[in-house]
Amino acid sequence: MTIEFNTETFRGDFTYHNSAEAIARFPFPFPEDKYMYSVNIEPHVSFRPGSVYEHPFDVDEHYVSEVADRALVLNEDPLRSQSLPHMNLAGWDLLELLMTNLSESYPQWFELHQDGDRWHWINRPLGIDDTFTFLDNTTLPYGPMEYIMRQTQGDYALLDQRDDNLWMDAGVITTQADWSLDFDIGMNFMEWHGPVPLAHELGVFERALKFLLNLRQGQPVRRLNWTMTVHPRLDTSPENYAKWGVDRATVTPENAGEYMYLRVELQSLWRLPRSNAIVFPIRCYLISLQDLVTIPKWGRRLHRVLRDLPDELADYKGLTMTRPSVLQYLSQFDDGAQTSAGTFPD
Amino acid sequence: MTKSADRTPKIDVRVTQIVDVTSEIKRFRFEPTDGKPLPVFAGGAHVVVEMEDGDTLRRNPYSLMSSPGATDAYNISVRRDPGGRGGSMFMHDRVTVGSLLRLSHPVNLFPIDRRARKHLLFAGGIGITPTLAMMSELARYGDAFELNYAVRSENDGAYLDQLRNTYGKRVSIYRDDQGEQIPLTTLLAAQPLGTHLYVCGPGGMMNWVLSTAEGLGWPAQNLHSERFLAPPSGSPYEVRLAASDLSIKVGPHQSMLEAIEAAGVDAPYLCRGGACGQCETRVISFDGTLLHNDHYLTDDEHAGGQKVMPCVSRFEGRELVLDR
Amino acid sequence: MLVEGIKSRPIYSPLVARTGTLHLFMADGEGAQAILDLATTASPGFFERAHICYIPRAAAGRGFESALQALNPAAFYVGPTVAAALPRLAVELANAHMGTQIYLAGTEGMIGQAMVVALAAGVDQASIQREHRGSEARRVQCVHCKGITEDVTTQPAKCAHCGLMLLVRDHYSRRIGAFQGVCVDAEMPGTAPDPEEAFR
Ligand code: FES
């Protein structure tokens, strides 16, 4: 598959756009017409060639521009990339995982040559050609985690496992849905999920944690999560909330199709071999509602999901102010017809 | 091919070297049959070795003792244990150079805590094996560590010279027959704040080290002892699938879900780990004991016996009828 | 934004005398009483292996200094402010050995800051005892400018640095030793409610 990388922005003039192929492969997250939290974890195995599930780490037409946006965020606020001292080895684990997988999945773009500890890495889309010594931080321009993250789409958190819990002790978080790495770093699984409503009562986190503590090397898992954003803004961090929160008041039924984006996170979890940590990639996909409704099944279903979403959940996802406009817009595309099971277009 | 019908990825290896380390301990070297690099592992990790012993499939966990960076081969050491369940006797008496075995991917339930200011290791007897991999890793990263190793005698002690030559003063060896004993209380009291302790050896030694440390005020978070993954197997049993009108056999190392799938019956699942709830199945009747291993059902539901999660749970008894 | 039922707030419980080779106490304000309460059940000789560091703050003049001194700890120090006492704690921890027990009692702000120092010394958070006494005033980090505002008693509260009106969430960071403050009227600037007393 050859793709052209888009030239686009995720701020200011917001020139982000999806091609027809990108719309068709969008990871629509709702398998049925309603939504509630569940432990929707499944083995992260390859399926449906061409879909976002084909490769362990999906690279798409937004790659080059997303990486450029990340560089802007890190330049403005270096605290978005942090690693507690004991997580350095996990950073190398992550670098190895990404380099080996990317070069296998996309040999036309990425090459890795290993000669003992001497590694040679080529990233053609970004014009990088570096040689370094594996496990020697002084041979890279950044720490190992930040080095590879500056060449990767999506946020990554590194979770240390100890005392029967998972501790978020490192990460590069520049495309987050309203949570702060700088604040949450060092928290355990229950603590950083603290602000999520309803799910604690449903026992979702307790089950998910027990499952993840047993996560095995070579058997990654994945799940989808979602929210909505005004404009294709990747950096909806609490740090900048005072800047992007105002956008919510500008949404009307007339402009909702253009202004509102469904934001889907393809999250996967991998046990890392050297550090025994878990890496948690959170890969964000954005689609405008006007693009989304070109798939009739998705338009109908999203209308029903949002209409019936409990208020606490809508509030947590920051939808309280925009929901009425979005519903009015989407209702035009819901003729009441039955939808088929599953997430893929008919 | 039904013997190892579970779906977890496996590694096929050939035994390429067997060394007598002491009169009771042998070291085995495994190389992958496909020539591809083995998965990376870290100090403290083990693999489950599968041995086909006639009709029985034995699965024993052994600590990996090679250097964690090496992916061309794994090494394990096995002590002959005539009183055990038979795995070690099989390894000693039946496995030869050229034998083919199958391994699980490495699992690490005894990892190094990388927050430690210093790592204080204790080993007794064959418990030295995970420690060897841990030390080679700690030495490579330049971390502070010391080992206290108790053996019966100079002859019975495995890898004594190798340890003395490689690590010098960082290793202290205590020989039982010479009346040497680890000066545990003094040693523990002298450790700087932020030290983590690791122990692997006979049960009595582990208890002694851990309880002495607790008694001196060491927090539980700083104490680590070796743990193995208990392969989730059990006795074989039969299940009646009422809706499909089929009777199926579940093998000792197969899950109920895997057996249902093997019989060609479509069953829902997602996580295959007892967490998501997708595979929930109604129990129509049973005469025996349901062995619930999931995190999904509540305690009341476990006791109620009307539901089961076939991806992880098992059954012991005469008859189990499922609505599937 | 919701503020109820959030899980990251530390759990505080009464100090108990543990077995150990050295007992390091740090307390401020009414936290002194937590140490005095522990003393009623501690075994004889316990304070011979104890160091107490006390910052009186709002409780100055209530006799806590002399009551603590009367326990005859091996070392006793009264500090003017928490900030002045923290380097002393850091040095004590750097010289300490395994078997040292850490006890913190008093305001949430002091406990949070002392925790940061202890974690940096390689101590696991679960092994540190913490008892909250006295003011419920919060130490709040503004998520926008990262400035810390001490002794916050209202909801919402003004950031002492960037001036934004902050909703003080029950989301607590052990590493920063503070609660999270998020702009309360970002969606419609100028609509922030008037501050009301919420934490005393
Ligand atoms: S498949 Fe998830 S609980 Fe059984």
Short mmCIF file of C-alpha atoms in Angstrom, two decimals, chain A:
data_model
loop_
_atom_site.label_atom_id
_atom_site.label_comp_id
_atom_site.label_asym_id
_atom_site.label_seq_id
_atom_site.Cartn_x
_atom_site.Cartn_y
_atom_site.Cartn_z
CA MET A 1 0.00 0.00 0.00
CA THR A 2 1.40 3.39 -0.92
CA ILE A 3 -0.09 6.45 0.68
CA GLU A 4 0.62 10.11 0.39
CA PHE A 5 1.17 11.83 3.69
CA ASN A 6 -1.14 14.82 4.17
CA THR A 7 0.14 18.29 4.86
CA GLU A 8 -2.29 19.59 7.46
CA THR A 9 -2.64 21.28 10.84
CA PHE A 10 -4.37 20.40 14.12
CA ARG A 11 -4.58 23.97 15.44
CA GLY A 12 -5.00 27.50 14.10
CA ASP A 13 -6.48 27.06 10.61
CA PHE A 14 -7.25 23.35 11.20
CA THR A 15 -6.53 22.00 7.73
CA TYR A 16 -6.72 18.40 8.95
CA HIS A 17 -8.72 16.21 6.56
CA ASN A 18 -9.49 12.57 5.89
CA SER A 19 -9.27 11.02 2.41
CA ALA A 20 -12.05 8.70 1.26
CA GLU A 21 -9.84 5.73 2.21
CA ALA A 22 -9.22 7.17 5.67
CA ILE A 23 -12.97 7.59 6.21
CA ALA A 24 -13.65 4.00 5.14
CA ARG A 25 -11.02 2.63 7.54
CA PHE A 26 -11.99 4.87 10.48
CA PRO A 27 -12.24 2.75 13.68
CA PHE A 28 -15.89 3.45 14.47
CA PRO A 29 -16.21 2.38 18.10
CA PHE A 30 -19.86 1.40 18.60
CA PRO A 31 -20.85 -2.20 17.82
CA GLU A 32 -24.46 -1.48 18.81
CA ASP A 33 -26.84 1.48 19.15
CA LYS A 34 -26.03 2.17 22.80
CA TYR A 35 -22.91 2.69 24.88
CA MET A 36 -21.88 1.85 28.43
CA TYR A 37 -18.49 1.08 29.94
CA SER A 38 -17.37 -2.51 29.78
CA VAL A 39 -14.08 -4.38 29.84
CA ASN A 40 -13.95 -4.37 26.04
CA ILE A 41 -10.48 -5.91 25.87
CA GLU A 42 -9.60 -8.37 23.11
CA PRO A 43 -6.39 -9.93 21.78
CA HIS A 44 -4.52 -7.46 19.57
CA VAL A 45 -4.24 -9.72 16.54
CA SER A 46 -4.06 -8.67 12.93
CA PHE A 47 -7.28 -8.69 10.94
CA ARG A 48 -8.97 -7.04 7.94
CA PRO A 49 -6.05 -6.01 5.70
CA GLY A 50 -6.18 -2.27 5.07
CA SER A 51 -7.96 -1.61 8.37
CA VAL A 52 -6.35 0.05 11.39
CA TYR A 53 -6.09 -3.46 12.85
CA GLU A 54 -3.84 -4.86 10.13
CA HIS A 55 -0.54 -3.90 11.78
CA PRO A 56 0.44 -3.84 15.46
CA PHE A 57 1.13 -0.08 15.15
CA ASP A 58 -0.90 1.66 12.47
CA VAL A 59 0.76 4.39 10.40
CA ASP A 60 -1.61 6.40 8.20
CA GLU A 61 -1.82 9.49 5.99
CA HIS A 62 -1.65 11.81 9.01
CA TYR A 63 1.72 10.47 10.22
CA VAL A 64 4.04 13.28 9.17
CA SER A 65 1.72 16.10 10.24
CA GLU A 66 0.87 14.48 13.59
CA VAL A 67 4.53 14.10 14.41
CA ALA A 68 5.05 17.79 13.52
CA ASP A 69 2.20 18.78 15.87
CA ARG A 70 3.80 16.73 18.64
CA ALA A 71 7.07 18.61 18.17
CA LEU A 72 5.18 21.91 18.60
CA VAL A 73 3.57 20.72 21.83
CA LEU A 74 6.84 19.43 23.29
CA ASN A 75 8.54 22.66 22.41
CA GLU A 76 5.87 24.70 24.21
CA ASP A 77 5.62 22.36 27.20
CA PRO A 78 8.42 19.83 27.79
CA LEU A 79 6.50 18.42 30.77
CA ARG A 80 4.35 16.44 28.31
CA SER A 81 7.24 13.98 28.07
CA GLN A 82 8.36 12.64 31.43
CA SER A 83 9.96 9.50 32.76
CA LEU A 84 10.62 8.74 36.40
CA PRO A 85 14.24 7.58 36.78
CA HIS A 86 13.46 3.85 37.17
CA MET A 87 11.65 3.79 33.81
CA ASN A 88 14.67 4.30 31.55
CA LEU A 89 14.91 0.60 30.70
CA ALA A 90 11.21 0.51 29.81
CA GLY A 91 11.94 3.37 27.41
CA TRP A 92 14.48 1.19 25.61
CA ASP A 93 11.97 -1.67 25.58
CA LEU A 94 9.54 0.67 23.87
CA LEU A 95 12.06 1.89 21.34
CA GLU A 96 12.87 -1.72 20.45
CA LEU A 97 9.20 -2.72 20.19
CA LEU A 98 8.41 0.14 17.82
CA MET A 99 11.51 -0.10 15.67
CA THR A 100 11.17 -3.85 15.13
CA ASN A 101 7.44 -3.68 14.43
CA LEU A 102 7.47 -0.61 12.21
CA SER A 103 10.32 -1.93 10.08
CA GLU A 104 8.48 -5.23 9.68
CA SER A 105 5.07 -3.69 8.90
CA TYR A 106 6.27 -0.86 6.65
CA PRO A 107 9.65 -1.81 5.14
CA GLN A 108 9.20 0.89 2.47
CA TRP A 109 9.42 3.59 5.17
CA PHE A 110 11.36 2.17 8.10
CA GLU A 111 14.55 0.09 8.32
CA LEU A 112 16.34 -1.28 11.35
CA HIS A 113 19.78 -2.87 11.11
CA GLN A 114 21.17 -4.44 14.26
CA ASP A 115 24.80 -5.36 14.67
CA GLY A 116 25.00 -6.41 18.30
CA ASP A 117 24.34 -3.25 20.31
CA ARG A 118 25.09 -1.04 17.33
CA TRP A 119 21.73 -0.11 15.77
CA HIS A 120 21.09 1.74 12.55
CA TRP A 121 17.61 3.25 12.15
CA ILE A 122 16.20 4.77 9.00
CA ASN A 123 12.89 6.66 8.97
CA ARG A 124 12.29 7.80 5.38
CA PRO A 125 9.09 9.86 5.81
CA LEU A 126 10.86 12.01 8.42
CA GLY A 127 14.29 11.90 6.79
CA ILE A 128 16.01 10.33 9.82
CA ASP A 129 19.09 8.13 9.50
CA ASP A 130 20.68 7.52 12.92
CA THR A 131 23.19 5.09 14.36
CA PHE A 132 23.28 4.54 18.12
CA THR A 133 24.23 2.07 20.82
CA PHE A 134 21.32 0.14 22.28
CA LEU A 135 20.89 0.81 26.05
CA ASP A 136 23.29 3.78 25.94
CA ASN A 137 21.31 7.00 26.41
CA THR A 138 24.27 9.17 25.55
CA THR A 139 24.15 8.01 21.92
CA LEU A 140 20.65 9.45 21.29
CA PRO A 141 19.57 13.09 21.05
CA TYR A 142 16.77 12.45 23.60
CA GLY A 143 16.02 9.71 26.10
CA PRO A 144 14.97 6.46 24.35
CA MET A 145 11.25 6.97 24.97
CA GLU A 146 11.15 10.55 23.74
CA TYR A 147 13.40 9.75 20.78
CA ILE A 148 11.04 7.15 19.35
CA MET A 149 7.92 9.04 20.41
CA ARG A 150 8.98 12.00 18.31
CA GLN A 151 8.60 9.61 15.37
CA THR A 152 5.31 8.03 16.41
CA GLN A 153 1.60 8.83 16.17
CA GLY A 154 -0.40 8.58 19.38
CA ASP A 155 0.31 8.98 23.07
CA TYR A 156 2.20 6.34 25.01
CA ALA A 157 2.19 5.67 28.73
CA LEU A 158 4.63 3.27 30.41
CA LEU A 159 3.21 1.40 33.38
CA ASP A 160 5.46 -0.13 36.01
CA GLN A 161 4.06 -3.24 37.70
CA ARG A 162 4.60 -3.69 41.44
CA ASP A 163 2.63 -4.35 44.59
CA ASP A 164 -0.20 -5.89 42.49
CA ASN A 165 -0.85 -2.60 40.75
CA LEU A 166 0.20 -0.67 37.66
CA TRP A 167 1.94 2.69 38.11
CA MET A 168 2.00 5.26 35.35
CA ASP A 169 5.63 6.24 35.74
CA ALA A 170 6.50 7.52 32.27
CA GLY A 171 4.87 8.74 29.11
CA VAL A 172 4.71 11.11 26.18
CA ILE A 173 1.26 12.63 26.13
CA THR A 174 0.57 15.35 23.60
CA THR A 175 -2.75 14.29 22.04
CA GLN A 176 -4.69 13.58 25.18
CA ALA A 177 -8.36 13.80 25.92
CA ASP A 178 -8.22 16.19 28.86
CA TRP A 179 -5.83 14.55 31.30
CA SER A 180 -2.45 15.72 32.50
CA LEU A 181 0.63 13.51 32.49
CA ASP A 182 2.47 16.02 34.64
CA PHE A 183 -0.22 15.69 37.28
CA ASP A 184 -0.96 11.98 36.93
CA ILE A 185 2.58 10.61 36.60
CA GLY A 186 3.35 8.29 39.51
CA MET A 187 -0.29 7.37 40.10
CA ASN A 188 -1.55 3.82 40.16
CA PHE A 189 -4.25 2.36 37.94
CA MET A 190 -7.14 3.14 40.27
CA GLU A 191 -5.88 6.64 41.04
CA TRP A 192 -5.42 7.89 37.50
CA HIS A 193 -8.81 6.49 36.54
CA GLY A 194 -10.21 8.23 39.61
CA PRO A 195 -12.11 10.95 37.77
CA VAL A 196 -14.02 8.54 35.49
CA PRO A 197 -17.68 8.34 36.59
CA LEU A 198 -19.79 5.16 36.87
CA ALA A 199 -17.09 2.73 35.77
CA HIS A 200 -15.73 2.24 39.31
CA GLU A 201 -19.17 1.23 40.52
CA LEU A 202 -19.48 -1.22 37.63
CA GLY A 203 -16.22 -2.86 38.73
CA VAL A 204 -14.74 -2.19 35.31
CA PHE A 205 -11.34 -1.00 36.53
CA GLU A 206 -10.93 -3.73 39.09
CA ARG A 207 -11.50 -6.42 36.46
CA ALA A 208 -9.36 -4.67 33.90
CA LEU A 209 -6.51 -4.31 36.39
CA LYS A 210 -6.58 -7.99 37.38
CA PHE A 211 -6.54 -8.92 33.73
CA LEU A 212 -3.65 -6.60 32.90
CA LEU A 213 -1.50 -7.75 35.82
CA ASN A 214 -1.50 -11.12 34.04
CA LEU A 215 -0.74 -9.70 30.61
CA ARG A 216 1.87 -11.88 28.92
CA GLN A 217 4.77 -11.07 26.67
CA GLY A 218 3.82 -11.81 23.05
CA GLN A 219 0.07 -11.55 23.70
CA PRO A 220 -0.91 -7.86 23.43
CA VAL A 221 -4.54 -6.78 23.81
CA ARG A 222 -6.53 -3.79 22.58
CA ARG A 223 -9.69 -1.80 23.19
CA LEU A 224 -11.38 1.30 21.81
CA ASN A 225 -12.36 4.42 23.72
CA TRP A 226 -13.97 7.59 22.41
CA THR A 227 -14.93 11.17 23.04
CA MET A 228 -15.72 14.24 20.94
CA THR A 229 -13.71 17.37 20.21
CA VAL A 230 -14.51 20.72 18.68
CA HIS A 231 -12.26 21.02 15.60
CA PRO A 232 -9.58 18.44 14.78
CA ARG A 233 -7.50 19.49 17.76
CA LEU A 234 -5.09 16.81 18.94
CA ASP A 235 -3.84 18.69 21.99
CA THR A 236 -6.92 18.92 24.19
CA SER A 237 -4.90 18.93 27.38
CA PRO A 238 -6.16 20.36 30.66
CA GLU A 239 -3.05 22.58 30.59
CA ASN A 240 -4.56 24.39 27.60
CA TYR A 241 -8.23 24.01 28.58
CA ALA A 242 -8.55 27.74 29.11
CA LYS A 243 -7.64 28.08 25.41
CA TRP A 244 -9.78 25.36 23.81
CA GLY A 245 -12.73 25.25 26.23
CA VAL A 246 -14.19 28.37 24.59
CA ASP A 247 -14.62 26.52 21.29
CA ARG A 248 -17.49 24.57 22.80
CA ALA A 249 -19.69 27.64 22.97
CA THR A 250 -19.35 28.20 19.21
CA VAL A 251 -21.07 24.97 18.13
CA THR A 252 -24.53 25.29 16.55
CA PRO A 253 -26.77 22.76 14.79
CA GLU A 254 -25.78 24.44 11.50
CA ASN A 255 -22.01 24.10 11.95
CA ALA A 256 -21.88 20.91 14.03
CA GLY A 257 -21.17 18.72 11.00
CA GLU A 258 -18.08 20.75 10.24
CA TYR A 259 -16.94 21.74 13.75
CA MET A 260 -17.54 18.55 15.74
CA TYR A 261 -15.20 15.57 15.53
CA LEU A 262 -15.61 12.06 16.85
CA ARG A 263 -12.35 11.19 18.52
CA VAL A 264 -11.55 7.49 18.83
CA GLU A 265 -8.64 6.04 20.71
CA LEU A 266 -7.28 2.67 19.65
CA GLN A 267 -5.57 1.59 22.84
CA SER A 268 -3.34 -1.45 23.05
CA LEU A 269 -1.36 -2.93 25.90
CA TRP A 270 1.92 -4.82 25.64
CA ARG A 271 4.10 -6.52 28.22
CA LEU A 272 7.69 -5.38 27.77
CA PRO A 273 10.42 -7.98 28.17
CA ARG A 274 13.35 -6.19 29.81
CA SER A 275 11.55 -3.97 32.30
CA ASN A 276 8.44 -6.11 32.86
CA ALA A 277 6.53 -2.84 32.41
CA ILE A 278 3.42 -2.52 30.26
CA VAL A 279 3.30 -0.04 27.44
CA PHE A 280 -0.04 1.55 26.74
CA PRO A 281 -0.28 3.21 23.31
CA ILE A 282 -3.29 5.49 22.91
CA ARG A 283 -3.65 6.16 19.21
CA CYS A 284 -6.14 8.91 18.35
CA TYR A 285 -8.27 9.01 15.19
CA LEU A 286 -10.40 12.05 14.32
CA ILE A 287 -13.34 12.30 11.93
CA SER A 288 -15.72 15.22 11.34
CA LEU A 289 -19.40 14.46 11.71
CA GLN A 290 -20.02 15.49 8.11
CA ASP A 291 -17.50 12.86 6.95
CA LEU A 292 -18.85 10.30 9.40
CA VAL A 293 -22.43 10.51 8.13
CA THR A 294 -21.27 9.55 4.64
CA ILE A 295 -21.41 6.03 6.11
CA PRO A 296 -25.19 5.84 6.75
CA LYS A 297 -24.90 3.16 9.43
CA TRP A 298 -22.49 5.28 11.46
CA GLY A 299 -24.65 8.40 11.23
CA ARG A 300 -27.73 6.57 12.50
CA ARG A 301 -25.88 4.81 15.23
CA LEU A 302 -23.95 7.79 16.58
CA HIS A 303 -27.22 9.71 16.84
CA ARG A 304 -28.76 6.97 18.97
CA VAL A 305 -25.70 6.48 21.15
CA LEU A 306 -25.41 10.19 21.97
CA ARG A 307 -29.14 10.62 22.49
CA ASP A 308 -29.25 7.86 25.11
CA LEU A 309 -25.89 8.53 26.79
CA PRO A 310 -26.26 8.96 30.59
CA ASP A 311 -25.71 12.55 31.72
CA GLU A 312 -22.74 11.75 33.99
CA LEU A 313 -20.94 10.18 31.06
CA ALA A 314 -21.77 13.04 28.73
CA ASP A 315 -20.48 15.44 31.36
CA TYR A 316 -17.24 13.52 31.89
CA LYS A 317 -16.63 13.48 28.14
CA GLY A 318 -17.20 17.22 28.01
CA LEU A 319 -20.34 16.94 25.83
CA THR A 320 -22.86 18.70 28.04
CA MET A 321 -22.69 21.98 26.18
CA THR A 322 -22.43 20.66 22.62
CA ARG A 323 -24.77 17.66 22.77
CA PRO A 324 -28.03 19.45 21.86
CA SER A 325 -26.52 20.92 18.68
CA VAL A 326 -24.88 17.64 17.74
CA LEU A 327 -28.13 15.71 18.23
CA GLN A 328 -30.07 18.17 16.14
CA TYR A 329 -27.51 17.86 13.37
CA LEU A 330 -27.33 14.06 13.50
CA SER A 331 -31.09 13.55 13.68
CA GLN A 332 -31.30 14.43 9.97
CA PHE A 333 -29.35 11.27 9.23
CA ASP A 334 -31.32 8.91 11.44
CA ASP A 335 -34.37 7.62 9.60
CA GLY A 336 -35.04 5.06 12.30
CA ALA A 337 -33.90 2.14 10.11
CA GLN A 338 -32.33 -0.87 11.79
CA THR A 339 -28.54 -0.99 11.95
CA SER A 340 -26.46 -4.11 11.47
CA ALA A 341 -24.36 -5.52 14.31
CA GLY A 342 -20.64 -4.74 14.48
CA THR A 343 -18.66 -1.61 13.74
CA PHE A 344 -17.78 -1.89 10.06
CA PRO A 345 -19.74 -0.14 7.28
CA ASP A 346 -22.46 -2.23 5.59
#
